[in-house]
mmCIF file with all atom_site columns, C-alpha atoms in Angstrom:
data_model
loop_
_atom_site.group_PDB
_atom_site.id
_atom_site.type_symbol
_atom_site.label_atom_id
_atom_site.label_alt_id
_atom_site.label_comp_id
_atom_site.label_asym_id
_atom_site.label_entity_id
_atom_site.label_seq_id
_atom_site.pdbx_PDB_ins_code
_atom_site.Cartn_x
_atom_site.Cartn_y
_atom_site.Cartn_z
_atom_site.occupancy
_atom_site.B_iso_or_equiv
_atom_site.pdbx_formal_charge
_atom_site.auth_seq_id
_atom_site.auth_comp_id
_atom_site.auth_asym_id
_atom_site.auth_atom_id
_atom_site.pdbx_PDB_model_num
ATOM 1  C CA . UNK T 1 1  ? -31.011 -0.457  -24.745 1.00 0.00 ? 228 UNK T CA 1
ATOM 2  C CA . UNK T 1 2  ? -30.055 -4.124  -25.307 1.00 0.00 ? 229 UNK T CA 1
ATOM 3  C CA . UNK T 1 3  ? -28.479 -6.189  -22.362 1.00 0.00 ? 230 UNK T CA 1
ATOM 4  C CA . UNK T 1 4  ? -25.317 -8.112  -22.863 1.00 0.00 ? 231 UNK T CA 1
ATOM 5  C CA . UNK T 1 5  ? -24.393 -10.348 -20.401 1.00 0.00 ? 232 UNK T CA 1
ATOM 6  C CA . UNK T 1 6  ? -20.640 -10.229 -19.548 1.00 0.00 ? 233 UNK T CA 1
ATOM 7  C CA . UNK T 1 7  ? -18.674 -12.764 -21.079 1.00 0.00 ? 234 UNK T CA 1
ATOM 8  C CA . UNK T 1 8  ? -15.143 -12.851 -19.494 1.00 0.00 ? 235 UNK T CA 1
ATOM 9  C CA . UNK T 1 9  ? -15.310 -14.677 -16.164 1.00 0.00 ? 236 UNK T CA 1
ATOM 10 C CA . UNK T 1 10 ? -12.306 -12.242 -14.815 1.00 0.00 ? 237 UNK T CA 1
ATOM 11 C CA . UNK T 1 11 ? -14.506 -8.914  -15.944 1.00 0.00 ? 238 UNK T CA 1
ATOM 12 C CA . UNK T 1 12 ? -17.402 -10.578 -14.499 1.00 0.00 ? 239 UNK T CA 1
ATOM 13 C CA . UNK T 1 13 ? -15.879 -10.903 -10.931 1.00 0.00 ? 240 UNK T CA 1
ATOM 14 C CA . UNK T 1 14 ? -14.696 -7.381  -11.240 1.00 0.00 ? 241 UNK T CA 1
ATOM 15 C CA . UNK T 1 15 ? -18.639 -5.973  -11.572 1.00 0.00 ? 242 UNK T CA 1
ATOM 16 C CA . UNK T 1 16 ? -19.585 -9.306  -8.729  1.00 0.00 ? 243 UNK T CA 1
ATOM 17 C CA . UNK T 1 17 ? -16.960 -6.772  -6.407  1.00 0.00 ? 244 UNK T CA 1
ATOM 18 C CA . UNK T 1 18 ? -18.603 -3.311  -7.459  1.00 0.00 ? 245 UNK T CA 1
ATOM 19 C CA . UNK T 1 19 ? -21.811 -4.272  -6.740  1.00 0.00 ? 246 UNK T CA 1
ATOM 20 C CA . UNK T 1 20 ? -20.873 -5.653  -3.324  1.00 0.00 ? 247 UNK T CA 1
ATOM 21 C CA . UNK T 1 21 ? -19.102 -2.587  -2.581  1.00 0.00 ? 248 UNK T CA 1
ATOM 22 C CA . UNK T 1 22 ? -23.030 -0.920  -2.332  1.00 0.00 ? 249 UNK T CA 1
ATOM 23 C CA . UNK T 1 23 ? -24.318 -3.493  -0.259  1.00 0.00 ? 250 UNK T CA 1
ATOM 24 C CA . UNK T 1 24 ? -21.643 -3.828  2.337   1.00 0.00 ? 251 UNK T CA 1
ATOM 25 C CA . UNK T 1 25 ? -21.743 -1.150  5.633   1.00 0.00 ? 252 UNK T CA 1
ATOM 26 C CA . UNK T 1 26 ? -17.438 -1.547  5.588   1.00 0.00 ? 253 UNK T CA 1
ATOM 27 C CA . UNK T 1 27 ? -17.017 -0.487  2.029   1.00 0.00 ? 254 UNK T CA 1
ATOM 28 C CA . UNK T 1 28 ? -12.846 0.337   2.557   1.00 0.00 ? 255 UNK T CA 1
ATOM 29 C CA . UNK T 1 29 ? -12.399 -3.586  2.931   1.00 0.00 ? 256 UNK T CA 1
ATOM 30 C CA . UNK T 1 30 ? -14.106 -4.728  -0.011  1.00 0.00 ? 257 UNK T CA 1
ATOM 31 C CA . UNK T 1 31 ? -12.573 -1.204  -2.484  1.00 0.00 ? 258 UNK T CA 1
ATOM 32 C CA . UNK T 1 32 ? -9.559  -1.887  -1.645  1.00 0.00 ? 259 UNK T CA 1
ATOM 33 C CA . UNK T 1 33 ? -9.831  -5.841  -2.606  1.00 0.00 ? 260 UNK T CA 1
ATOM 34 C CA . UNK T 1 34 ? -11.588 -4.015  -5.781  1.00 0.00 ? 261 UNK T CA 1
ATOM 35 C CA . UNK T 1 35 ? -8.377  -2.290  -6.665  1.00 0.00 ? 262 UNK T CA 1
ATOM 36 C CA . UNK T 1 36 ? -5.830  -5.249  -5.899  1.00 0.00 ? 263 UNK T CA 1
ATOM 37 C CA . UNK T 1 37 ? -8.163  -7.809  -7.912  1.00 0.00 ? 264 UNK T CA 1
ATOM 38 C CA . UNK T 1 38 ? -8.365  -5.125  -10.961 1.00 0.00 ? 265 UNK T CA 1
ATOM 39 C CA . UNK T 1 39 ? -4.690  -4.658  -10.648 1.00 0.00 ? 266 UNK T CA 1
ATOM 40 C CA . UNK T 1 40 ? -3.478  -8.286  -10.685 1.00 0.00 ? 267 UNK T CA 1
ATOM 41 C CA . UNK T 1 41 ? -6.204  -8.791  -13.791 1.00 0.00 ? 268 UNK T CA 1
ATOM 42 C CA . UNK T 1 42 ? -4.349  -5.779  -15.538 1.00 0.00 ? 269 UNK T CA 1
ATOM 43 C CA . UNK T 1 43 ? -0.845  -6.985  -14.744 1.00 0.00 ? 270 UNK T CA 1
ATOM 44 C CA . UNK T 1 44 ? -1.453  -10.254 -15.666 1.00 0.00 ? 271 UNK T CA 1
ATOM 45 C CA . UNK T 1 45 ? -3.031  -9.017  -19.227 1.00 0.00 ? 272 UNK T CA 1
ATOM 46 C CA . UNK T 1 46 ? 0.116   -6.960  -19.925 1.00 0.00 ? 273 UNK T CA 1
ATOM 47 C CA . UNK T 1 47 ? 2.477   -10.278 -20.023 1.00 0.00 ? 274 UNK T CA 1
#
């Protein structure tokens, strides 16, 4: 399996957020910035 490093800074902060979600003991604050973050990115790609 070959590593790619992630490219596009937006997808980039989206995985920075996922992994933080494991290492954080109040993991409802930082999902639920997740979801907003992923759902501005998504809105603003629609436009």
């Amino acid at each position: 399996m070959t590593f790619r490093p992630i490219l596009k800074p937006k997808v980039r902060q989206l995985y920075a957020l996922a992994h933080a979600i494991r290492k954080r003991t109040d993991k409802k604050a930082v999902v639920k910035a997740w979801f907003e973050r992923a759902k501005a990115l998504l809105d603003a790609g629609r436009k």
